[in-house]
Coordinates of C-alpha atoms in Angstrom, one line a residue:
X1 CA -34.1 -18.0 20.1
X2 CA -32.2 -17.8 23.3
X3 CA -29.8 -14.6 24.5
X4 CA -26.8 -16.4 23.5
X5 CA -28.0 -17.2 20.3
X6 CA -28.9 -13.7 19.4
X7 CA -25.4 -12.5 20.9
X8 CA -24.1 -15.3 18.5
X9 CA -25.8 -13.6 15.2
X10 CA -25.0 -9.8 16.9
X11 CA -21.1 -10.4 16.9
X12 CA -21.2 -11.6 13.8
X13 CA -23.4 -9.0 12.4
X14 CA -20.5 -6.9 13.9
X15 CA -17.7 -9.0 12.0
X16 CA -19.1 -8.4 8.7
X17 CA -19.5 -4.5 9.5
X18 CA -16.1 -4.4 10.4
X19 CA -14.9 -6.7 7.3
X20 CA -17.3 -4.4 4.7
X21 CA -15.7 -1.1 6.3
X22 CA -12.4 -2.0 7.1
X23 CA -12.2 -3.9 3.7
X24 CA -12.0 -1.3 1.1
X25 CA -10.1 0.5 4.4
X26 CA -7.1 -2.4 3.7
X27 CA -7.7 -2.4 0.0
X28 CA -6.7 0.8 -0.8
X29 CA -3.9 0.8 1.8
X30 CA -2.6 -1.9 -0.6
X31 CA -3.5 0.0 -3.6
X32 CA -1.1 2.7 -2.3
X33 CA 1.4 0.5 -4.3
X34 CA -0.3 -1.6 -6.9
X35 CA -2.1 1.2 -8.2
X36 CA -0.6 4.8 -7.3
X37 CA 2.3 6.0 -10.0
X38 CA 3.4 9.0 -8.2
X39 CA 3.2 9.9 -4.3
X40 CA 0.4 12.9 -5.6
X41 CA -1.3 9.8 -6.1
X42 CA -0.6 8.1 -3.2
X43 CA -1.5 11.3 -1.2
X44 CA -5.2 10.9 -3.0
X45 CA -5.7 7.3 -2.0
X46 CA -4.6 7.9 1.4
X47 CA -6.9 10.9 1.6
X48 CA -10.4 8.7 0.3
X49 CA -9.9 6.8 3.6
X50 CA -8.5 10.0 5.9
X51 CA -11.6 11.0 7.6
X52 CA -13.1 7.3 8.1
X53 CA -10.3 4.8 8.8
X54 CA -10.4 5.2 12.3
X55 CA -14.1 5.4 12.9
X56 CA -14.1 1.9 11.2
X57 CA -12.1 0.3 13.4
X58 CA -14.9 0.8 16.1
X59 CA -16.5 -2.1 14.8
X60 CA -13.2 -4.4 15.4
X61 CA -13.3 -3.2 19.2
X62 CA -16.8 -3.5 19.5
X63 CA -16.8 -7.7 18.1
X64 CA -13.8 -8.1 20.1
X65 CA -15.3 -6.4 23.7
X66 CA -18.9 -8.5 22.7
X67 CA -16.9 -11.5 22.4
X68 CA -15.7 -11.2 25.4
X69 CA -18.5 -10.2 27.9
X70 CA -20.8 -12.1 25.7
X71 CA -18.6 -15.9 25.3
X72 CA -15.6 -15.1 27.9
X73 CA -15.1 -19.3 27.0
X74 CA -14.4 -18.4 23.3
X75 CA -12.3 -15.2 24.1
X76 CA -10.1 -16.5 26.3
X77 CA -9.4 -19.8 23.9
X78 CA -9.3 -17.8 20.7
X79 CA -6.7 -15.4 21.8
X80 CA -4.5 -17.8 24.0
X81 CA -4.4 -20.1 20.9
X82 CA -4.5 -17.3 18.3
X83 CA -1.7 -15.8 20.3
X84 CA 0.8 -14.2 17.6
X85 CA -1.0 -13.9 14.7
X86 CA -3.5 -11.8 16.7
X87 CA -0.6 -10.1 18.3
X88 CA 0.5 -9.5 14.5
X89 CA -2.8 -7.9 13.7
X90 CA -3.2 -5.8 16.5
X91 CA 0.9 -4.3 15.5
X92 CA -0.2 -3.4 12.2
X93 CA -3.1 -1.8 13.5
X94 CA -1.1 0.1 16.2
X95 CA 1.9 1.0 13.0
X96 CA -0.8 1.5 10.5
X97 CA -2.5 4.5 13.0
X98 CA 0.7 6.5 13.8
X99 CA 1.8 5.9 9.7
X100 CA -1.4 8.1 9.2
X101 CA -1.1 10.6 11.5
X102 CA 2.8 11.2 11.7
X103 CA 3.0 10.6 7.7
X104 CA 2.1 14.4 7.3
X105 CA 4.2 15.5 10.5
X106 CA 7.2 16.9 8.4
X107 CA 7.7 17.8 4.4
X108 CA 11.3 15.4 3.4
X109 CA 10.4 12.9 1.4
X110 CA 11.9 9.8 2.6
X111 CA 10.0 10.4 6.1
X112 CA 6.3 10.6 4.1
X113 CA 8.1 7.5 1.7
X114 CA 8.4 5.1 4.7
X115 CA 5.5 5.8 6.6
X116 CA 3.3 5.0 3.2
X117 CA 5.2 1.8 2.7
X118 CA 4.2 0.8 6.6
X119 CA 0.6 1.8 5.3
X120 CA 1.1 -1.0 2.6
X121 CA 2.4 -3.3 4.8
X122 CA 0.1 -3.0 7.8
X123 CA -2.6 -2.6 5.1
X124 CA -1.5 -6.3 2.8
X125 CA -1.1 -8.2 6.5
X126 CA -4.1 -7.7 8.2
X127 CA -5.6 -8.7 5.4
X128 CA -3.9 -12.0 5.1
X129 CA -4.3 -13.0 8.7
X130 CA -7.8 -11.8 9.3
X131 CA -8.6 -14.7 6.4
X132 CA -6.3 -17.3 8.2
X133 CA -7.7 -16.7 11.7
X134 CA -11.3 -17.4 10.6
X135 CA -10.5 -20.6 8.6
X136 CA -9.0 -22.2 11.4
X137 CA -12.1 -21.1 12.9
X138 CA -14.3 -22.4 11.0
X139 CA -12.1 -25.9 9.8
X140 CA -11.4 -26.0 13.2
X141 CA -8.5 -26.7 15.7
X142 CA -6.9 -28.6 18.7
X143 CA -9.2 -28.0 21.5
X144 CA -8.5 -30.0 24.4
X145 CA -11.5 -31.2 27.3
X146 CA -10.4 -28.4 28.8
X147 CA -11.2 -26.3 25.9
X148 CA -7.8 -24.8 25.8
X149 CA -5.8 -24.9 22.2
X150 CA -2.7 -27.3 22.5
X151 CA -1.9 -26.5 19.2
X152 CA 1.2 -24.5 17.9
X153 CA 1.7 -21.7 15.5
X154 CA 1.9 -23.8 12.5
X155 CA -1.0 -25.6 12.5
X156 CA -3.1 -22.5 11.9
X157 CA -0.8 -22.3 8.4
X158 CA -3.0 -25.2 6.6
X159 CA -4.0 -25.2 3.2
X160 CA -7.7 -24.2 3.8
X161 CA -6.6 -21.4 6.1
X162 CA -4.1 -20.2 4.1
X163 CA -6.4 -20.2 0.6
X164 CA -9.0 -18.0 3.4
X165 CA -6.3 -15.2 3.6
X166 CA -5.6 -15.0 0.1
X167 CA -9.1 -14.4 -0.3
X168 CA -9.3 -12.2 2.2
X169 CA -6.7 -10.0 0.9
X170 CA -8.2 -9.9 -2.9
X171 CA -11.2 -9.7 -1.9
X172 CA -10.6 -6.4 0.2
X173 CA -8.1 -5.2 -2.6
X174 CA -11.1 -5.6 -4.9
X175 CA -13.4 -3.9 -3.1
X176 CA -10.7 -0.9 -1.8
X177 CA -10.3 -0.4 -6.2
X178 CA -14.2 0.0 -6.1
X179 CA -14.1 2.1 -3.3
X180 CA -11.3 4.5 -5.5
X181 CA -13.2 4.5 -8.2
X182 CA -16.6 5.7 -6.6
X183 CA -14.4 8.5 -4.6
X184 CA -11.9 9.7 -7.3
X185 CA -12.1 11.6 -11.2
X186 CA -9.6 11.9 -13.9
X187 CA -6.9 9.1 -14.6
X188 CA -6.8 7.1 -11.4
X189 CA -10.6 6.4 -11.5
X190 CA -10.0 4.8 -15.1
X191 CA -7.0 2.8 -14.0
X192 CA -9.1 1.8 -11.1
X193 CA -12.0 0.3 -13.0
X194 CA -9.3 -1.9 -15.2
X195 CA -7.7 -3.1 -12.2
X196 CA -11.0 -3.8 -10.7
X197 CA -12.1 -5.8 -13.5
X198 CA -8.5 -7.8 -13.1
X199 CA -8.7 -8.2 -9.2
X200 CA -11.9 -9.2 -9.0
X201 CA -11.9 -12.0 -11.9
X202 CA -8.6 -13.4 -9.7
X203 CA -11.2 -13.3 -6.6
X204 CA -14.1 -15.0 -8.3
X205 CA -11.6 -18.0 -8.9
X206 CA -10.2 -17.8 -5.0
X207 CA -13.4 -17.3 -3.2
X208 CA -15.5 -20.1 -5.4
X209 CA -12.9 -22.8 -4.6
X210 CA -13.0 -21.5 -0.6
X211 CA -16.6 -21.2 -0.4
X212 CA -17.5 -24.6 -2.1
X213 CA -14.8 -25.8 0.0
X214 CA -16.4 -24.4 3.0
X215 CA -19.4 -25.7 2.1
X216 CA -18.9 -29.5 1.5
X217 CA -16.9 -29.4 4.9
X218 CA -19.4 -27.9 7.0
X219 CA -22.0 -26.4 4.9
X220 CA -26.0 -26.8 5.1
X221 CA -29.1 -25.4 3.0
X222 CA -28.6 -21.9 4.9
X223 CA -24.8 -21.4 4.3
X224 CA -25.7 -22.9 0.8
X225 CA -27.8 -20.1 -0.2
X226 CA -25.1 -17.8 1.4
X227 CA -22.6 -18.8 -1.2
X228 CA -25.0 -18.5 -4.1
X229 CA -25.2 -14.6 -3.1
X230 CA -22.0 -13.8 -2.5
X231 CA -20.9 -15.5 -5.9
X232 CA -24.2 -13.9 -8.0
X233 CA -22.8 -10.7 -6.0
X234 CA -19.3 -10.7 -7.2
X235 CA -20.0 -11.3 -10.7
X236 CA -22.7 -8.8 -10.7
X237 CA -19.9 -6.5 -9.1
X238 CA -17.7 -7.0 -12.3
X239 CA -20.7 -5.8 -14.3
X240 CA -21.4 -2.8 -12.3
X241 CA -17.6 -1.9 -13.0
X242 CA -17.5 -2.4 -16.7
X243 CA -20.6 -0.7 -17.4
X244 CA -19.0 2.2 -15.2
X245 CA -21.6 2.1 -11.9
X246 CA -19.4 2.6 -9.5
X247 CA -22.1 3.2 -6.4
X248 CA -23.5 -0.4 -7.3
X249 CA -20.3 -1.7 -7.8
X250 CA -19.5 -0.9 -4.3
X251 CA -22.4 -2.3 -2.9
X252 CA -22.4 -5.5 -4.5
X253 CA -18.6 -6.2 -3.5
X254 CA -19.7 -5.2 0.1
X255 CA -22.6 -7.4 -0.3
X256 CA -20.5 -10.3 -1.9
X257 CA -18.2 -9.7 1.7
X258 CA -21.5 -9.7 3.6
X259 CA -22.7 -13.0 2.4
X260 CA -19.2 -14.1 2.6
X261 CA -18.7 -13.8 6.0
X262 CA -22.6 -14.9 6.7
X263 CA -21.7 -18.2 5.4
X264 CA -19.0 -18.7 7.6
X265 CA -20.7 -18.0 10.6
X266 CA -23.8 -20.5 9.6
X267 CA -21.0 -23.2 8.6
X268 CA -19.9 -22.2 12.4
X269 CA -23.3 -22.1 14.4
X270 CA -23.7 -23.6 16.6
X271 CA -20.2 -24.2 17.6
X272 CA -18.0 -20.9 18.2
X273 CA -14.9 -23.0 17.9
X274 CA -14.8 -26.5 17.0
X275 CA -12.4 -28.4 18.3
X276 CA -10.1 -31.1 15.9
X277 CA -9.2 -33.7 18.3
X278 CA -13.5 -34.3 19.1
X279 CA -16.4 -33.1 18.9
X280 CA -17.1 -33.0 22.4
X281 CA -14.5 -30.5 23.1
X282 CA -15.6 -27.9 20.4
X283 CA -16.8 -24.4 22.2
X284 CA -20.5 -24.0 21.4
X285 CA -22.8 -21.1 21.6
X286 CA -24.2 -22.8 25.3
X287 CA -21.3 -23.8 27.1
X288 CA -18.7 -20.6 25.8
X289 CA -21.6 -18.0 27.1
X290 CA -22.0 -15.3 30.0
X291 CA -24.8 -15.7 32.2
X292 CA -28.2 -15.0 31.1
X293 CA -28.3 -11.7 33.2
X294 CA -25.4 -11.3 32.0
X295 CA -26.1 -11.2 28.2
X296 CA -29.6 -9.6 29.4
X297 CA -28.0 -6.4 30.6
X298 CA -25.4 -6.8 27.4
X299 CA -28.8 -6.3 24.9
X300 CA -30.0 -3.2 26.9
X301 CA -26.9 -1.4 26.6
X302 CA -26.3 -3.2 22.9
X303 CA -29.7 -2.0 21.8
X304 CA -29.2 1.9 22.9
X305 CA -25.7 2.5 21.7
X306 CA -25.8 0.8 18.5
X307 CA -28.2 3.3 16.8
X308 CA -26.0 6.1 18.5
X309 CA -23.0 4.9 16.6
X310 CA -24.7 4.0 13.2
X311 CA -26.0 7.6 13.2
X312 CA -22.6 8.8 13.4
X313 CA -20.4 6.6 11.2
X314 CA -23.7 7.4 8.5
X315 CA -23.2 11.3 9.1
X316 CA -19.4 10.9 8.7
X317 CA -19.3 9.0 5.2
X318 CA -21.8 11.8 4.1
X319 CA -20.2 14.5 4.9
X320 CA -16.8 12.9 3.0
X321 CA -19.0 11.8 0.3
X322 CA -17.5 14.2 -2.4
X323 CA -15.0 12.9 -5.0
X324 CA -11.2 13.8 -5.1
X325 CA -8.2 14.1 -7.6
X326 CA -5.0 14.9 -8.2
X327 CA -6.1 18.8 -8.7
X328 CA -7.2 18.9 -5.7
X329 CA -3.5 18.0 -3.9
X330 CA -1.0 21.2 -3.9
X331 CA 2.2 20.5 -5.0
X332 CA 3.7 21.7 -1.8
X333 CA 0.8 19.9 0.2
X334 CA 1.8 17.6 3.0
X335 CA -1.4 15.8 3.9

């Protein structure tokens, strides 16, 4: 295996860290309205993700800085041609931060109301677009010779993409109710397993028809056996939450998002973006890469900070690992 294939399976191995952690992140942002009946409960599902939130977004900047110093060919075409719905992303994500840390800035009401409706809505969108940027990804779009995208906006808004980002966003929501339920007690854990069991039987029916979808477009024996996990996964999931397991619950729906976004990137490989208008023009894991010394150097650094930052994040969900209720929110609390 050459350096550009390994940097290949390393940014995605980053992708689905940032998709398992960021997931339940965006899911319970959204549940902040579908599940929450009073802002003391809102306060408690906004306070599950308080102390990690930010340290999961690491994993977005570090994909997004290895694509870029490790294909500088598929960065540049990805975010020229992915133009505003990254640029939509990335606003959430700014509005999103400040909602969390100027939410608690003063007591009135209506201030703490609208800044945890602009956690619902940069929570819902991301979620969405993240699923429509890696269809069109993966289905593919128009790549000239000079591997630039001549498309426009509206051609990444296709049926397969669009089916991606609704799966996507219940897929996330699902696993943000597991997440609730393995970090809360008293009523809102109940209502989350219910809802759990309803969101996740609407993903099962989403993610089979993308998946199989996927799979008869640009699937092989590899991406084949990817599906078959992340299916298995998500109905074992549903199990987990009816028999009330919440700590296996959560892993299978991370694993189900795992195997999910592995079978993508094996429909992918070895193209990084393939191009519509012929085949010849697609970006590829050879001709979209850094030099080898380049990519060399990469691994070095790649191989000591990783473990660094692993170690951390692991430290941080431990020490937050303890469950949370409504009892434990004052009535005159703010945060």
């Amino acid at each position: 295996m050459e350096l550009h294939d390994v940097w290949f399976v390393l940014i995605a191995v980053l992708w689905t860290g940032y998709f398992f952690l960021e997931g339940f992140d965006f899911g319970v942002g959204v549940l902040t309205k579908l599940l929450a009946r009073d802002r003391t409960e809102k306060r408690v599902l906004i306070n599950t993700i308080g102390p990690v939130w930010d340290g999961n977004e690491v994993w977005l900047l570090s994909a997004g800085g290895a694509t870029f110093a490790a294909f500088p060919e598929w960065y540049a075409t990805l975010f020229s041609g992915f133009y505003l719905p990254l640029l939509i992303i990335l606003v959430c994500l700014i509005v999103r931060g400040v909602a969390f840390e100027y939410r608690v800035k003063r007591p009135e009401e209506n201030w703490q109301r609208n800044w945890e409706n602009a956690i619902f809505w940069t929570s819902l969108i991301p979620a969405f677009m993240w699923g429509v940027a890696f269809g069109n990804i993966v289905r593919g779009v128009k790549i000239d010779r000079s591997f630039e995208y001549v498309g426009g906006f509206w051609d990444l808004l296709n049926p397969y993409a669009i089916l991606g980002g609704l799966v996507t966003l219940t897929l996330f929501t699902f696993h943000g109710t597991v997440f609730v339920g393995l970090k809360t007690v008293g009523n809102i854990r109940e209502r989350a397993r219910k809802l759990a069991l309803k969101l996740g039987l609407a993903t099962a029916v989403l993610a089979l028809v993308f998946l199989v979808w996927t799979q008869a477009d640009n699937g092989d024996g590899s991406s084949l056996v990817a599906l078959i996990v992340a299916v298995v996964s998500l109905v074992a999931a549903l199990g987990a939450v009816q028999a009330g397991r919440e700590g296996w619950a959560f892993m299978l729906s991370g694993l189900t998002i795992v195997a999910a976004v592995a079978m993508l990137f094996l429909s992918l490989f070895p193209n990084v973006m393939p191009s519509s208008l012929n085949d010849e023009w697609s970006l590829t894991v050879s001709n979209a890469s850094s030099s080898p010394y380049t990519l060399k150097i990469m691994t070095w650094c790649a191989g000591i900070a990783t473990p660094i930052v692993l170690l951390y994040q692991s430290w941080t969900y431990w020490v937050f690992r303890k469950r949370i209720g409504t009892q434990h929110i004052s009535v005159d609390a703010t945060h």
